[in-house]
Tab-separated table of C-alpha atoms and ligand atoms in Angstrom:
chain	number	residue	atom	x	y	z
X	1	MET	CA	8.725	14.623	7.686
X	2	SER	CA	10.722	17.779	7.006
X	3	GLY	CA	8.013	20.082	8.122
X	4	LEU	CA	5.353	18.504	6.014
X	5	SER	CA	2.375	16.844	7.650
X	6	VAL	CA	-0.115	14.244	6.544
X	7	PHE	CA	-3.642	13.913	7.858
X	8	SER	CA	-3.623	10.455	9.308
X	9	PRO	CA	-6.075	8.357	11.336
X	10	GLY	CA	-5.549	7.964	15.027
X	11	ARG	CA	-5.106	4.535	16.653
X	12	ASP	CA	-8.738	4.411	17.488
X	13	CYS	CA	-10.325	5.775	14.270
X	14	GLY	CA	-13.936	4.527	14.394
X	15	PHE	CA	-15.338	5.305	10.922
X	16	CYS	CA	-15.704	1.528	9.968
X	17	PRO	CA	-17.628	-0.307	12.615
X	18	ARG	CA	-16.926	-3.606	10.905
X	19	LEU	CA	-13.128	-3.108	10.929
X	20	VAL	CA	-13.130	-1.663	14.342
X	21	ALA	CA	-14.839	-4.774	15.746
X	22	TYR	CA	-12.221	-6.904	14.067
X	23	ARG	CA	-9.406	-4.649	15.475
X	24	GLU	CA	-10.853	-4.998	18.917
X	25	GLU	CA	-11.019	-8.759	18.502
X	26	TYR	CA	-7.382	-8.774	17.693
X	27	ARG	CA	-6.429	-6.419	20.512
X	28	SER	CA	-8.007	-8.984	22.795
X	29	LEU	CA	-6.421	-11.928	21.184
X	30	HIS	CA	-2.990	-10.450	20.654
X	31	PRO	CA	-2.475	-7.464	22.884
X	32	ASP	CA	1.211	-7.287	21.856
X	33	TRP	CA	0.316	-6.798	18.173
X	34	PHE	CA	0.017	-3.334	16.574
X	35	ASN	CA	-3.714	-3.624	15.993
X	36	ALA	CA	-4.386	-0.106	14.701
X	37	PRO	CA	-4.572	1.848	11.399
X	38	VAL	CA	-1.163	1.153	9.902
X	39	PRO	CA	0.823	4.347	9.247
X	40	SER	CA	2.508	5.066	5.950
X	41	PHE	CA	6.163	4.334	5.670
X	42	GLY	CA	8.843	6.393	3.883
X	43	PRO	CA	9.606	10.028	3.208
X	44	VAL	CA	6.800	12.470	2.321
X	45	LYS	CA	9.123	14.165	-0.112
X	46	ALA	CA	9.267	10.987	-2.235
X	47	ARG	CA	8.514	10.763	-6.110
X	48	LEU	CA	6.977	7.320	-5.835
X	49	LEU	CA	3.996	6.271	-3.743
X	50	VAL	CA	3.220	2.590	-3.490
X	51	VAL	CA	-0.420	1.962	-2.576
X	52	GLY	CA	-1.626	-1.375	-1.286
X	53	GLN	CA	-5.178	-2.451	-0.604
X	54	ALA	CA	-5.233	-3.057	3.120
X	55	PRO	CA	-3.074	-4.446	5.918
X	56	GLY	CA	-2.941	-8.222	6.352
X	57	VAL	CA	-4.189	-9.124	9.790
X	58	ASN	CA	-1.091	-11.225	10.483
X	59	GLY	CA	1.202	-8.966	8.593
X	60	ALA	CA	1.135	-5.170	8.772
X	61	ASN	CA	-1.672	-5.297	11.387
X	62	ARG	CA	0.721	-7.371	13.625
X	63	THR	CA	3.963	-5.401	12.880
X	64	GLY	CA	2.676	-1.836	12.217
X	65	ARG	CA	4.594	-1.357	8.988
X	66	PRO	CA	3.049	-1.657	5.537
X	67	PHE	CA	3.734	-4.997	3.673
X	68	THR	CA	5.710	-6.332	6.690
X	69	GLY	CA	5.121	-9.542	8.467
X	70	ASP	CA	3.528	-11.751	5.842
X	71	VAL	CA	4.218	-12.791	2.211
X	72	ALA	CA	2.980	-9.502	0.640
X	73	GLY	CA	6.273	-7.772	1.311
X	74	ARG	CA	8.549	-10.483	-0.024
X	75	LEU	CA	8.257	-9.327	-3.642
X	76	LEU	CA	7.914	-5.654	-2.897
X	77	TYR	CA	10.852	-4.715	-0.659
X	78	PRO	CA	13.522	-6.735	-2.440
X	79	ALA	CA	12.426	-5.151	-5.797
X	80	LEU	CA	12.479	-1.709	-4.270
X	81	ALA	CA	15.939	-2.358	-2.931
X	82	LYS	CA	17.140	-3.753	-6.232
X	83	PHE	CA	16.167	-0.536	-8.073
X	84	GLY	CA	17.432	1.990	-5.480
X	85	PHE	CA	14.172	2.786	-3.668
X	86	ALA	CA	15.224	1.128	-0.428
X	87	THR	CA	18.353	0.428	1.471
X	88	GLY	CA	19.026	-2.382	3.991
X	89	THR	CA	17.767	-5.996	3.962
X	90	PHE	CA	14.079	-6.739	4.357
X	91	GLN	CA	13.642	-9.173	7.196
X	92	GLU	CA	9.820	-8.872	7.648
X	93	ARG	CA	10.255	-6.941	10.857
X	94	PRO	CA	9.656	-3.221	11.437
X	95	ASP	CA	13.075	-3.096	13.271
X	96	ASP	CA	15.016	-4.599	10.340
X	97	GLY	CA	16.613	-1.180	9.649
X	98	LEU	CA	15.265	-1.080	6.144
X	99	GLU	CA	14.780	2.505	4.840
X	100	LEU	CA	12.928	3.837	1.815
X	101	THR	CA	14.547	6.248	-0.500
X	102	ASP	CA	12.398	8.502	-2.861
X	103	CYS	CA	9.563	6.039	-2.066
X	104	ARG	CA	6.680	5.954	0.386
X	105	ILE	CA	4.239	3.036	0.979
X	106	THR	CA	0.667	3.338	2.169
X	107	ASN	CA	-2.593	1.393	1.975
X	108	ALA	CA	-5.974	2.557	0.549
X	109	VAL	CA	-7.625	1.142	3.584
X	110	ARG	CA	-5.545	1.491	6.861
X	111	CYS	CA	-7.197	-1.220	9.000
X	112	ALA	CA	-7.173	-4.939	8.420
X	113	PRO	CA	-10.444	-6.390	7.013
X	114	PRO	CA	-11.764	-9.866	8.012
X	115	GLN	CA	-10.635	-12.570	5.526
X	116	HIS	CA	-8.790	-9.737	3.758
X	117	LYS	CA	-11.934	-8.739	1.976
X	118	LEU	CA	-12.739	-5.115	1.576
X	119	GLU	CA	-16.198	-3.685	1.280
X	120	THR	CA	-17.062	-0.550	-0.577
X	121	SER	CA	-17.854	1.263	2.624
X	122	ASP	CA	-14.342	0.535	3.957
X	123	LYS	CA	-12.768	2.128	0.880
X	124	ASN	CA	-15.085	5.160	1.092
X	125	HIS	CA	-14.484	5.750	4.677
X	126	CYS	CA	-10.766	5.575	4.404
X	127	LEU	CA	-10.583	7.630	1.160
X	128	PRO	CA	-9.929	10.972	2.762
X	129	TYR	CA	-6.877	9.597	4.318
X	130	LEU	CA	-5.523	8.388	1.005
X	131	ALA	CA	-6.448	11.687	-0.600
X	132	ALA	CA	-4.634	13.521	2.034
X	133	GLU	CA	-1.630	11.267	1.679
X	134	ILE	CA	-1.301	11.963	-1.995
X	135	ALA	CA	-1.930	15.665	-1.614
X	136	ALA	CA	0.807	15.967	1.093
X	137	MET	CA	3.532	14.725	-1.292
X	138	PRO	CA	4.949	17.806	-3.075
X	139	ASP	CA	7.358	15.855	-5.293
X	140	LEU	CA	5.053	12.951	-6.237
X	141	ARG	CA	5.339	11.729	-9.845
X	142	ILE	CA	4.266	8.096	-9.841
X	143	LEU	CA	1.746	6.013	-7.939
X	144	LEU	CA	2.142	2.263	-8.064
X	145	ALA	CA	-1.080	0.369	-7.307
X	146	ILE	CA	-0.671	-3.002	-5.807
X	147	GLY	CA	-3.826	-4.662	-6.920
X	148	ALA	CA	-6.985	-3.487	-8.739
X	149	LYS	CA	-8.740	-2.223	-5.560
X	150	ALA	CA	-5.791	0.099	-4.865
X	151	HIS	CA	-5.895	1.280	-8.464
X	152	HIS	CA	-9.469	2.147	-8.126
X	153	SER	CA	-9.135	3.891	-4.725
X	154	ILE	CA	-6.305	5.993	-6.191
X	155	LEU	CA	-8.513	7.150	-9.003
X	156	GLN	CA	-11.325	7.895	-6.619
X	157	ALA	CA	-8.961	9.803	-4.302
X	158	LEU	CA	-7.809	11.849	-7.288
X	159	LYS	CA	-11.375	12.292	-8.480
X	160	LEU	CA	-10.634	10.760	-11.811
X	161	LYS	CA	-13.004	8.524	-13.882
X	162	PRO	CA	-12.025	4.828	-13.540
X	163	GLY	CA	-13.409	4.120	-17.036
X	164	ARG	CA	-10.677	6.243	-18.561
X	165	TYR	CA	-7.898	4.278	-16.844
X	166	PRO	CA	-8.735	0.517	-16.680
X	167	PHE	CA	-6.625	-1.648	-14.394
X	168	LYS	CA	-3.937	-3.667	-16.231
X	169	HIS	CA	-1.004	-5.288	-14.766
X	170	GLY	CA	2.175	-3.751	-16.215
X	171	ALA	CA	0.349	-0.719	-17.615
X	172	THR	CA	1.374	2.860	-16.796
X	173	HIS	CA	-1.359	5.388	-17.233
X	174	ALA	CA	-0.528	9.002	-17.849
X	175	LEU	CA	-3.278	10.731	-15.666
X	176	GLU	CA	-4.813	14.033	-16.708
X	177	ASN	CA	-3.446	15.700	-13.512
X	178	GLY	CA	0.110	15.107	-14.685
X	179	LEU	CA	0.827	12.129	-12.360
X	180	ALA	CA	1.437	8.562	-13.608
X	181	LEU	CA	-0.281	5.450	-12.309
X	182	ALA	CA	1.485	2.071	-12.752
X	183	ASP	CA	-0.438	-1.161	-12.074
X	184	SER	CA	0.604	-4.499	-10.578
X	185	PHE	CA	-1.338	-7.502	-9.595
X	186	HIS	CA	-1.380	-7.826	-5.817
X	187	THR	CA	1.595	-9.492	-4.327
X	188	SER	CA	-0.559	-11.707	-2.186
X	189	GLN	CA	0.319	-15.231	-1.114
X	190	TYR	CA	-2.464	-16.521	-3.418
X	191	ASN	CA	-1.137	-14.669	-6.488
X	192	VAL	CA	2.473	-15.727	-5.756
X	193	ASN	CA	1.506	-19.353	-5.113
X	194	THR	CA	-0.568	-19.576	-8.240
X	195	GLY	CA	2.107	-17.906	-10.379
X	196	ARG	CA	-0.178	-15.019	-11.264
X	197	ILE	CA	2.739	-12.732	-10.160
X	198	THR	CA	6.436	-13.522	-9.923
X	199	GLN	CA	9.437	-11.694	-8.714
X	200	GLU	CA	10.438	-11.181	-12.314
X	201	MET	CA	7.109	-9.730	-13.298
X	202	PHE	CA	7.109	-7.345	-10.340
X	203	GLU	CA	10.664	-6.257	-10.845
X	204	ALA	CA	9.890	-5.360	-14.447
X	205	ILE	CA	7.393	-2.804	-13.221
X	206	VAL	CA	9.732	-1.361	-10.627
X	207	ALA	CA	12.503	-1.181	-13.252
X	208	GLN	CA	10.137	0.778	-15.575
X	209	ILE	CA	9.421	3.162	-12.707
X	210	ARG	CA	13.100	3.697	-12.094
X	211	ARG	CA	13.721	4.413	-15.764
X	212	SER	CA	10.916	6.984	-15.814
X	213	LEU	CA	12.375	8.752	-12.774
X	214	THR	CA	15.868	9.073	-14.094
Z	301	SF4	S1	-10.061	1.743	7.681
Z	301	SF4	FE1	-9.599	3.899	7.746
Z	301	SF4	S2	-11.498	4.998	8.033
Z	301	SF4	FE2	-11.840	2.835	8.628
Z	301	SF4	S3	-11.442	2.718	10.779
Z	301	SF4	FE3	-9.536	2.236	9.841
Z	301	SF4	S4	-8.502	4.189	9.648
Z	301	SF4	FE4	-10.577	4.739	10.063
């Protein structure tokens, strides 16, 4: 981390009893899985921060790397690689050797929620970690929200009014603090299967971010 540090939750963070109970259930069911708050991935001195909603229980909760192990990363990582934010080949495993360049990935909520459904209390409890994550990135220029919930958590973490910046897929908001916030529909299996988001649509957003950082 080049001397920088981020205030991150410990493996047994207990602020969300509902999520802790779910985590404990999975620790019993699958003791070989990660089953803990999923740490952020990528350099702190990056200009781009990708923010997801929460780990999937069979994805990042299993593997310990954001957007890794289920369908959610299948659009994200190849698009990042295509536009120079990642090197290597994404193989849905944390040991696939993929590295991020000028990009970091985190989640608004670090623990997997049951049925992948977040409650307001989950987001509120985990907000200090997201705020710390953003504050610890000295070169940050753009945040990419993967889904409306991530968008709202980012605004909350930055103490900005959501009404001023409505979520819209493909939009980039110039925030009053000088950062930019780009929006994408979530890259979930449901959204991919229903055609709500495609590789082409997602790549268009990453391409726009690349252009704005050059
Ligand atoms: S979701 Fe965040 S605040 Fe809640 S238990 Fe996990 S790490 Fe802690």
